[in-house]
XYZ file of C-alpha atoms in Angstrom:
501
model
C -13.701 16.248 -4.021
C -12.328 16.584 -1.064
C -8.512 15.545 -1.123
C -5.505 14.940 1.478
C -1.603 14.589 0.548
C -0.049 12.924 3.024
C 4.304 13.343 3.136
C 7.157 12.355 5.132
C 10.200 15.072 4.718
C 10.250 18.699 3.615
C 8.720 20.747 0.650
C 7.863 18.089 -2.034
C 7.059 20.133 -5.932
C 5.934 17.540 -7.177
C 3.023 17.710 -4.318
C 2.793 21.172 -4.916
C 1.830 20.530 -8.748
C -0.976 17.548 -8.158
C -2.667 19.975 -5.980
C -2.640 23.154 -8.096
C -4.118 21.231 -10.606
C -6.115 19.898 -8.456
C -7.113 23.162 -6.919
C -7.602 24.265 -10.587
C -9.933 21.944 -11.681
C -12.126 22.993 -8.405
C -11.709 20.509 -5.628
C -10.444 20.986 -2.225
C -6.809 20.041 -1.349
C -5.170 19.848 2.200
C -1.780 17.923 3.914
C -0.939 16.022 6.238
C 3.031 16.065 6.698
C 5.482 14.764 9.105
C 9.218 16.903 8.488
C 11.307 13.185 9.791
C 12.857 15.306 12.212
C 16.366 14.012 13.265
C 15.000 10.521 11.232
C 16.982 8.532 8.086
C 15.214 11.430 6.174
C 16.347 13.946 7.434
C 19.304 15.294 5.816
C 21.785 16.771 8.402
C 20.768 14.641 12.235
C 19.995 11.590 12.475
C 19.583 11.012 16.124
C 17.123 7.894 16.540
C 16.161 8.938 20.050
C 14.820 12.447 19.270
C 13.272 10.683 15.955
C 11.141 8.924 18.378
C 9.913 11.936 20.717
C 9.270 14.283 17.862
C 7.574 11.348 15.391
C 4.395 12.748 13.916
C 2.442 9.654 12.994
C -0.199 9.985 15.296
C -0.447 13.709 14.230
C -0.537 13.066 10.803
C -3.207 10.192 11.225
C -5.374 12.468 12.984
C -5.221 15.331 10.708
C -6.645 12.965 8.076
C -9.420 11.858 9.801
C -10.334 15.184 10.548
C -10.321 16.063 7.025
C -12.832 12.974 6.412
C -11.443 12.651 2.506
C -12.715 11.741 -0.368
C -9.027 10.238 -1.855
C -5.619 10.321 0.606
C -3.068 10.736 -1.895
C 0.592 9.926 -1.266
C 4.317 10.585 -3.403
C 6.879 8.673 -2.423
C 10.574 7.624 -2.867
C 11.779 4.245 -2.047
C 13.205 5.523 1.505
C 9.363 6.683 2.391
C 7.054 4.345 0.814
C 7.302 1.583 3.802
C 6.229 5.285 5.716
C 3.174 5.604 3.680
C 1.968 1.891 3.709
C 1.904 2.272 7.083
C -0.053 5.537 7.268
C -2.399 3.835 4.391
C -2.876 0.913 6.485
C -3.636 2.255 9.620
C -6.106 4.823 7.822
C -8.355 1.881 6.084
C -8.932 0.472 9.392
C -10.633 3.745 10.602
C -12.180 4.522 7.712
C -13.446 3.808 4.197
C -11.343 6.055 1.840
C -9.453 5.175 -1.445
C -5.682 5.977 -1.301
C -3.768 6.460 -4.736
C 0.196 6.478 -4.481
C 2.860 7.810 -7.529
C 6.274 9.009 -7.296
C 9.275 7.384 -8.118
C 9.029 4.151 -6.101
C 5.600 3.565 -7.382
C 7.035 3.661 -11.054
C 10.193 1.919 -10.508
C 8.365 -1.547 -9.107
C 4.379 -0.806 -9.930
C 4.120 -4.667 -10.023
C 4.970 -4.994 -6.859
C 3.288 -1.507 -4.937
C 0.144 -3.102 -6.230
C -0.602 -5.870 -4.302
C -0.289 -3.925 -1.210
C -4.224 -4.230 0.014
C -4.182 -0.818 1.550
C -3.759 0.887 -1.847
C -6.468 1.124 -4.490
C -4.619 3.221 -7.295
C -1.129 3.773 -8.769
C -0.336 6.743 -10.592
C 3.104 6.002 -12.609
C 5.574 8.109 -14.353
C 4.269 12.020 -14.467
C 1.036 12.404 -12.996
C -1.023 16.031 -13.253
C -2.681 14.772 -16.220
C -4.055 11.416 -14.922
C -4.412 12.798 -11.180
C -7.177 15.133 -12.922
C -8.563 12.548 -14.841
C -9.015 10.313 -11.870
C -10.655 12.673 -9.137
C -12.678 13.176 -12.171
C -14.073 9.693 -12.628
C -14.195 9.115 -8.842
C -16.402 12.138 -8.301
C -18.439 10.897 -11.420
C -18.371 6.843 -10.824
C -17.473 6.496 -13.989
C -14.897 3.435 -15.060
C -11.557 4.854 -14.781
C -10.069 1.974 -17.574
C -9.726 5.064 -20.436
C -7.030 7.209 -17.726
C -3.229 6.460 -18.797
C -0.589 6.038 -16.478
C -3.491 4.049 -13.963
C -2.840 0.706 -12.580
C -5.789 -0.232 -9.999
C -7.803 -3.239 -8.785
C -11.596 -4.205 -9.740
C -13.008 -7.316 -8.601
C -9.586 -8.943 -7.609
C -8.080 -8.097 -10.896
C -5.160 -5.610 -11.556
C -6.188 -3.408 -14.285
C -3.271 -1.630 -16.093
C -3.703 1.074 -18.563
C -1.494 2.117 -21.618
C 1.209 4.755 -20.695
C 0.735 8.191 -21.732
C 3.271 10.402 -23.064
C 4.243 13.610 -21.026
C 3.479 17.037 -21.302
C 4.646 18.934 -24.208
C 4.554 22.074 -22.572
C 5.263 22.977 -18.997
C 3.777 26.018 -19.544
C 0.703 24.534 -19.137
C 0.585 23.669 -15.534
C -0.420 26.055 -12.990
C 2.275 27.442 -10.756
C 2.808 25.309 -8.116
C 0.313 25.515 -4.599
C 2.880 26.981 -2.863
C 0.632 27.997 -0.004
C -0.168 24.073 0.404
C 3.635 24.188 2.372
C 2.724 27.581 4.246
C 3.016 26.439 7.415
C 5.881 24.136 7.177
C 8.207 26.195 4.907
C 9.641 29.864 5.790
C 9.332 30.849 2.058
C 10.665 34.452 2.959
C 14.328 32.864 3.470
C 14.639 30.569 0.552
C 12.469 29.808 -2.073
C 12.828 26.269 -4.255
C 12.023 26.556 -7.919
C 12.132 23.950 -11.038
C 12.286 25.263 -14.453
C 12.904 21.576 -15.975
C 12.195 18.188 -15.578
C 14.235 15.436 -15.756
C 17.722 15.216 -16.704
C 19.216 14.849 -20.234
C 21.908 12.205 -18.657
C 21.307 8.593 -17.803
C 23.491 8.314 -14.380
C 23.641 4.835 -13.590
C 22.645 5.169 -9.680
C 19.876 8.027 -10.377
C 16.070 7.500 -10.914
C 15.868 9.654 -13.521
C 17.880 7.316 -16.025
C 14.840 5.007 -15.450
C 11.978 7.803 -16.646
C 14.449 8.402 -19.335
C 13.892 4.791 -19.926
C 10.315 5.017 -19.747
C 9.717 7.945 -21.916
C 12.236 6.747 -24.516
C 14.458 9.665 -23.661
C 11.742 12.351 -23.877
C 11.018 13.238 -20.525
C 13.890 15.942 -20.215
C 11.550 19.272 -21.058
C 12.353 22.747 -20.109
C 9.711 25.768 -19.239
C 10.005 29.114 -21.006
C 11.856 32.040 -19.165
C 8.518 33.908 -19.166
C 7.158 31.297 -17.189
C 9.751 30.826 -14.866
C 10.297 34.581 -14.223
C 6.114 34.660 -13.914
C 6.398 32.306 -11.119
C 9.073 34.204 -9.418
C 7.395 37.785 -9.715
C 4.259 36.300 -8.176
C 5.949 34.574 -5.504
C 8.161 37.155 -4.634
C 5.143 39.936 -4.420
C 3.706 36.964 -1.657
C 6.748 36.057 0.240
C 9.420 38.833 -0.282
C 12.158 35.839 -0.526
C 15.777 36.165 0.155
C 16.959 34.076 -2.237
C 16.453 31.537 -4.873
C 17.139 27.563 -4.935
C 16.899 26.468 -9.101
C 16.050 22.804 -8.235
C 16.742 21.632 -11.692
C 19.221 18.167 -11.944
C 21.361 20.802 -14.160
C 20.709 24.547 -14.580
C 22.598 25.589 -17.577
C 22.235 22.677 -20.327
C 21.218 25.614 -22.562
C 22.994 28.616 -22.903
C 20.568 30.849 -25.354
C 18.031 29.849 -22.751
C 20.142 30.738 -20.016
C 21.097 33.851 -21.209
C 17.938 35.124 -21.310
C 16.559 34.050 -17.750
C 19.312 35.599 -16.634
C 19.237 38.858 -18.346
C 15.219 39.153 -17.009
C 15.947 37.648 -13.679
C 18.345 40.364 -12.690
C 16.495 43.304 -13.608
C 12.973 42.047 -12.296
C 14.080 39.871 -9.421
C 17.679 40.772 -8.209
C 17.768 38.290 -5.328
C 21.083 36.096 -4.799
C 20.535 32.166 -6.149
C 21.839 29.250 -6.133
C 21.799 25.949 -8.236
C 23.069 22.513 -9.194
C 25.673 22.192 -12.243
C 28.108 19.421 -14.217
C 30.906 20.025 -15.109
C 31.416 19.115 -18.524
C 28.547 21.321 -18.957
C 30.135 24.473 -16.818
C 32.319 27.446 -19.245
C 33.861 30.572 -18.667
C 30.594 31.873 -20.353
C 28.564 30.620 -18.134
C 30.245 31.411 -15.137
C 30.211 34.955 -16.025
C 26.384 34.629 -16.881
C 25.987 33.113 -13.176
C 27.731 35.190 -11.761
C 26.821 38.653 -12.824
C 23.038 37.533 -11.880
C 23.375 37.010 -9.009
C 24.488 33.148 -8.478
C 26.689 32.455 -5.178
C 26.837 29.009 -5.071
C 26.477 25.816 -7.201
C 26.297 22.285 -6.212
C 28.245 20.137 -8.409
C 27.883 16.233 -8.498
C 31.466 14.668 -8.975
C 30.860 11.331 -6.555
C 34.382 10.053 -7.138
C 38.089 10.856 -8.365
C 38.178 7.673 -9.848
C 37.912 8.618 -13.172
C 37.276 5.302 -14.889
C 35.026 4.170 -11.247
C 32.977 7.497 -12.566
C 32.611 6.215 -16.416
C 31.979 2.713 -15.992
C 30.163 2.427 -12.798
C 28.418 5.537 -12.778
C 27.993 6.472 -16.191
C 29.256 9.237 -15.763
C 31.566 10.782 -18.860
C 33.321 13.608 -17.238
C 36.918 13.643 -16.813
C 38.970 14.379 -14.134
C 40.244 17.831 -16.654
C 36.226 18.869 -16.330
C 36.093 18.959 -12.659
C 39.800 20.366 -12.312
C 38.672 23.311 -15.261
C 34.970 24.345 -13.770
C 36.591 24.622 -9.958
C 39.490 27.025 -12.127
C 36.804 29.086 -12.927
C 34.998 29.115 -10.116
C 37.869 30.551 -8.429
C 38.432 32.969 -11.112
C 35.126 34.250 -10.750
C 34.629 33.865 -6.988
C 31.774 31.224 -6.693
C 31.177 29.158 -4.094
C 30.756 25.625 -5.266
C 29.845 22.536 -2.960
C 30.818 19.001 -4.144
C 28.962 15.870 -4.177
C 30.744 12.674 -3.128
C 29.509 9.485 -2.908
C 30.854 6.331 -0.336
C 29.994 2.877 -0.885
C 30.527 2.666 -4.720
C 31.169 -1.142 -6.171
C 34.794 -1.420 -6.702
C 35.567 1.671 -4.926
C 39.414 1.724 -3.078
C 40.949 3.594 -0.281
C 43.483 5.236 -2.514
C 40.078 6.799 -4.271
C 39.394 8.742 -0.867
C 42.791 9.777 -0.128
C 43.514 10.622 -4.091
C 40.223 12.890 -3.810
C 41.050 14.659 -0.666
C 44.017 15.514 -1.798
C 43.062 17.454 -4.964
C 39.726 18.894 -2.762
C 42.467 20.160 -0.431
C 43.626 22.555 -2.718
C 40.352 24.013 -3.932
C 39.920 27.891 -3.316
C 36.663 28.255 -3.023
C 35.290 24.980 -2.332
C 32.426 25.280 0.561
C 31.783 22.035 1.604
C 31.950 18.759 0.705
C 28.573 16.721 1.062
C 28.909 13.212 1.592
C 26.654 10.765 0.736
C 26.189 6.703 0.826
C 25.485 4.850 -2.495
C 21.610 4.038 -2.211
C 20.085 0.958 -4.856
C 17.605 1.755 -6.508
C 15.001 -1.140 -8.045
C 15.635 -1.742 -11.582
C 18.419 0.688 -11.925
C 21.810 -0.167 -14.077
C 23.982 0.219 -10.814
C 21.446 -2.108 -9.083
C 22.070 -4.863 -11.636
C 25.219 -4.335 -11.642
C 25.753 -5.101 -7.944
C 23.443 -8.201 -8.019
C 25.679 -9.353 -10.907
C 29.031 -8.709 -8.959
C 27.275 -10.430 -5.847
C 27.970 -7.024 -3.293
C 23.440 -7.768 -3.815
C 22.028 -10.751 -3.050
C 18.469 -11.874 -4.492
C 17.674 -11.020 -0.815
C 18.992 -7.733 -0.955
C 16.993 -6.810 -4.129
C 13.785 -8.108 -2.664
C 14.334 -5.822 0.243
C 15.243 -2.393 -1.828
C 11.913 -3.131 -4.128
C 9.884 -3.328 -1.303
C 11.319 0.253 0.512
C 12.840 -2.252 3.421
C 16.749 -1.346 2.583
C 18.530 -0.202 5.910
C 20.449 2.386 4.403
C 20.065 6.094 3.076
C 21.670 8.731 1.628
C 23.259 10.743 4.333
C 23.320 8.579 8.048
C 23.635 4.676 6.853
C 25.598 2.833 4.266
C 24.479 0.202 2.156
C 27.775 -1.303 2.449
C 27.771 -4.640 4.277
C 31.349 -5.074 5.368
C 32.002 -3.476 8.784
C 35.320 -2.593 8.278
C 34.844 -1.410 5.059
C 31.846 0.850 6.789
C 34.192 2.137 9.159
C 37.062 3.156 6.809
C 34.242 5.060 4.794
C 33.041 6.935 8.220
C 36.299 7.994 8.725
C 36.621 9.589 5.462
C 33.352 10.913 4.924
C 34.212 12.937 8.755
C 37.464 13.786 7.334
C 35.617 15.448 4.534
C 33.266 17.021 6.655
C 35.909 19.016 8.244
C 38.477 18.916 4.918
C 37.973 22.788 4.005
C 39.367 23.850 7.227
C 43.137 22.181 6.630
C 45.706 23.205 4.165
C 47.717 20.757 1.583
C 50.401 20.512 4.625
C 48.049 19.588 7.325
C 46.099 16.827 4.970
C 49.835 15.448 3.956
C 50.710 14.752 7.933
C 47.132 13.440 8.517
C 47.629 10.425 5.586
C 51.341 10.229 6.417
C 50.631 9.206 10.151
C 47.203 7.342 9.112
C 45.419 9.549 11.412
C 42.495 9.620 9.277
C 41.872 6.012 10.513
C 40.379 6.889 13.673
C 38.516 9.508 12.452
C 35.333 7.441 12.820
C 35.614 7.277 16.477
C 34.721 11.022 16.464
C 31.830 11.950 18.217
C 29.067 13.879 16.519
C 29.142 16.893 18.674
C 32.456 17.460 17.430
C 32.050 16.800 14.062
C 29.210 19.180 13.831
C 31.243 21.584 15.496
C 33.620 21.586 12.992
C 30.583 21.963 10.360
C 29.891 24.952 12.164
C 33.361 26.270 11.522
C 33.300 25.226 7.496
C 29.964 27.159 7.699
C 31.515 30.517 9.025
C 35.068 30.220 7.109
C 32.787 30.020 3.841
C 29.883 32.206 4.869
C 27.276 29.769 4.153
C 24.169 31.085 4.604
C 22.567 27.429 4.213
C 24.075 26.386 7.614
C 21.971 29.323 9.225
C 18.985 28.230 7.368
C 19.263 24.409 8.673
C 19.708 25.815 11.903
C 16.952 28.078 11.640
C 14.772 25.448 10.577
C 15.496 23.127 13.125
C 14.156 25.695 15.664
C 11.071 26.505 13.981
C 10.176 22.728 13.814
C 10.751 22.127 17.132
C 8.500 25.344 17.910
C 5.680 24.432 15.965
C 5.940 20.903 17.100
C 5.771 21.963 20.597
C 2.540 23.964 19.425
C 0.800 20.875 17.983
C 1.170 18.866 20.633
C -0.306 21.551 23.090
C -3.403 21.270 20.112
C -3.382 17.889 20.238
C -3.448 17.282 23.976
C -6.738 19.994 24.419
């Protein structure tokens, strides 16, 4: 069969997977992406003029056509799916093609992604398995009703089959299509691996507490180090990569396992990595581990200073002690770390920003500080939580479940209250720029309530000052975003001068 991905944003794995198995099982796989340049998606601009000019809907729409498919498959999250109904739509008027969508939206509210006429199959929870299964019965005609994990329509009904369980073994997948992302992703300069999915902890605001839910806390599974260090030896013979993203919610939940990667991984592929951490999780032995391989940076997720906001909001056990001990020994050991913080939190105070910037202030060898808004997610504890508190009205969660929330991660809050919006701004540009001031200079800053007007800042400056937190802390990421930015505009350019002949 002859098979499209369609995808709004950057290098998607879980993509990458469905179509080396896909690939595998002998059909032919293609995509059809639009990067969201300077859109809600896109993680560092969001300028909504230049979102306009370099929109790649048409482009995207075209390419599929071209392709004539046999199946347009889409993954989305709740910020893309409206996106993707929208693509979907507009492709069943040219043409008759059946469209599947999975990811997490589709699994958080399949009831609902359902009825939308433009889509004939859901995929829910993990997919390789029944994504085979399917192309397989569509290229056969045969009933799909046996495939778990399916939901589709038949004669006006809504079939729904039993759930499956997932895959034992990640060692059985292929590695992922890699070359699917060729031409969108400069693999020589940073290469994005997963050696796990899912996460053992059940964070009240994260998706992955709901799959936990689904899979009756099961779905956390880890690969072997052979396979992981397989992938990397091939890839690295391909693309001669710089360096090394480990995607995983939480790199070092097992030390034995850890250990041993690590041993391997410096001997056979001795690049510099990076990867995401907690810090009740995070030791002296494991700093030394990271460390010695090679490891240069990791992202840890603390989203507030508010210890008991942390526990009871965000289910989130870690003390104030944990963060305060893994930044010790960060410093000790001369690791960059970034930290996670997260605006718009119920119950959240000023006092929590000010009390956080003060003990981020005296960090060593913090990088950066990345700020995020709060985004609900359908049928999340958080969610409920908000609709119970009334910040959500029955409104509200009609508009998250069907992808139409205004908000996102990184450019809009979720937070209603204007003023409330604005004292989070300011913060969140205070942060921005925090690494660059000393305990002194943050102490005059709260004393004279200059961090008030911080919101009236304009962007040029602000990403100025970026630019400075980027070269105090030699972060190599900066270069990459810029980098990237460049190339996208390039190749943009270069499709349009396709398009137009």
């Amino acid at each position: 069969m002859n098979i499209i991905f369609v995808h709004l944003g950057r290098e998607n794995l879980g993509i990458e997977y469905l179509s080396a198995v896909a690939k595998q099982a002998g059909h032919q796989v293609s995509l059809a992406i639009d990067p969201g340049l300077f859109g809600l998606n896109d993680n560092v601009f969001y300028i909504p003029v230049l979102e306009r000019i370099f929109n790649q809907r048409t482009m995207v729409i075209n390419k599929i056509e071209k392709s004539n498919p046999d199946l347009v498959a889409f993954s989305v999250y709740t910020g893309t799916y409206k996106w993707a109904v929208n693509i979907a739509r507009e492709i069943k008027k040219k043409m008759e093609v059946k469209t599947v969508f999975g990811g997490y939206h589709v699994t958080l509210v399949p009831e609902l992604v359902i009825q939308e006429k433009s889509i004939d199959f859901l995929i829910i929870g993990e997919g390789e398995e029944a994504f085979i299964e399917l192309l397989e019965a569509l290229e056969s005609k045969r009933n799909p009703q046996k495939i778990g994990n399916l939901w589709y329509k038949t004669d006006g009904k809504i079939i729904k089959t039993p759930p499956r369980l997932p895959l034992k073994d990640l060692d059985c997948l292929p590695l992922p299509d890699k070359e699917l992302f060729e031409k969108e992703i400069n693999y020589q300069d940073d290469y994005l691996i997963m050696t796990s999915r899912g996460c053992p902890y059940n964070c009240s605001y994260c998706c992955e507490s709901y799959y936990n839910r689904l899979y009756q806390r099961k779905f956390f599974r880890r690969r072997s180090v052979d396979s992981v260090l397989n992938e990397l030896r091939v890839m690295k013979k391909r693309y001669n990569f710089r360096e090394v993203m480990f995607n995983d919610s939480i790199f070092f939940t097992n030390l034995d396992w850890l250990k041993e990667l690590l041993e391997r991984y410096k001997s056979q592929i001795g690049v510099p990595f990076r990867c995401f951490g907690r810090v009740n999780a995070f030791s002296e032995e494991v700093a030394e581990l990271l460390k010695w391989a090679g490891c240069y940076a990791i992202e840890f997720g603390i989203q507030t200073m508010n210890e008991n906001l942390r526990r009871k909001v965000l289910n989130r056990p870690e003390s104030n002690q944990d963060s305060h001990n893994a930044f010790k020994i960060c410093d000790r050991y001369e690791i960059s770390y970034d930290i996670d913080h997260m605006f718009g939190l119920p119950e959240e105070r000023e006092e929590d920003h000010i009390y956080a910037a003060k003990v981020y202030v005296e960090l060593k060898h913090l990088n950066r500080i990345k700020c995020h808004h709060l985004i609900y997610f359908p049928n999340l504890a958080i969610t409920s939580l908000a609709e119970r508190k009334g910040i959500l009205s029955t409104s509200d969660i009609q508009l998250i479940s069907a992808g139409e929330q205004r908000a996102d991660f990184f450019h809009l809050s979720s937070v209603k209250d204007a003023n409330w919006q604005r004292i989070n701004k300011s913060y969140q540009t205070l942060y921005k720029f925090l690494p660059l001031l000393s305990p002194t200079q943050i102490n005059f800053i709260f004393k004279h309530k200059l961090q008030r007007k911080l919101h009236r800042l304009p962007g040029a400056i602000v990403i100025f000052l970026q630019l400075l937190v980027a070269i105090r802390g030699k972060d190599y990421r900066f270069i990459l975003y810029m980098k990237y930015y460049y190339w996208r505009i390039k190749r943009w350019i270069r499709c349009r001068l396709n398009l137009d002949q």
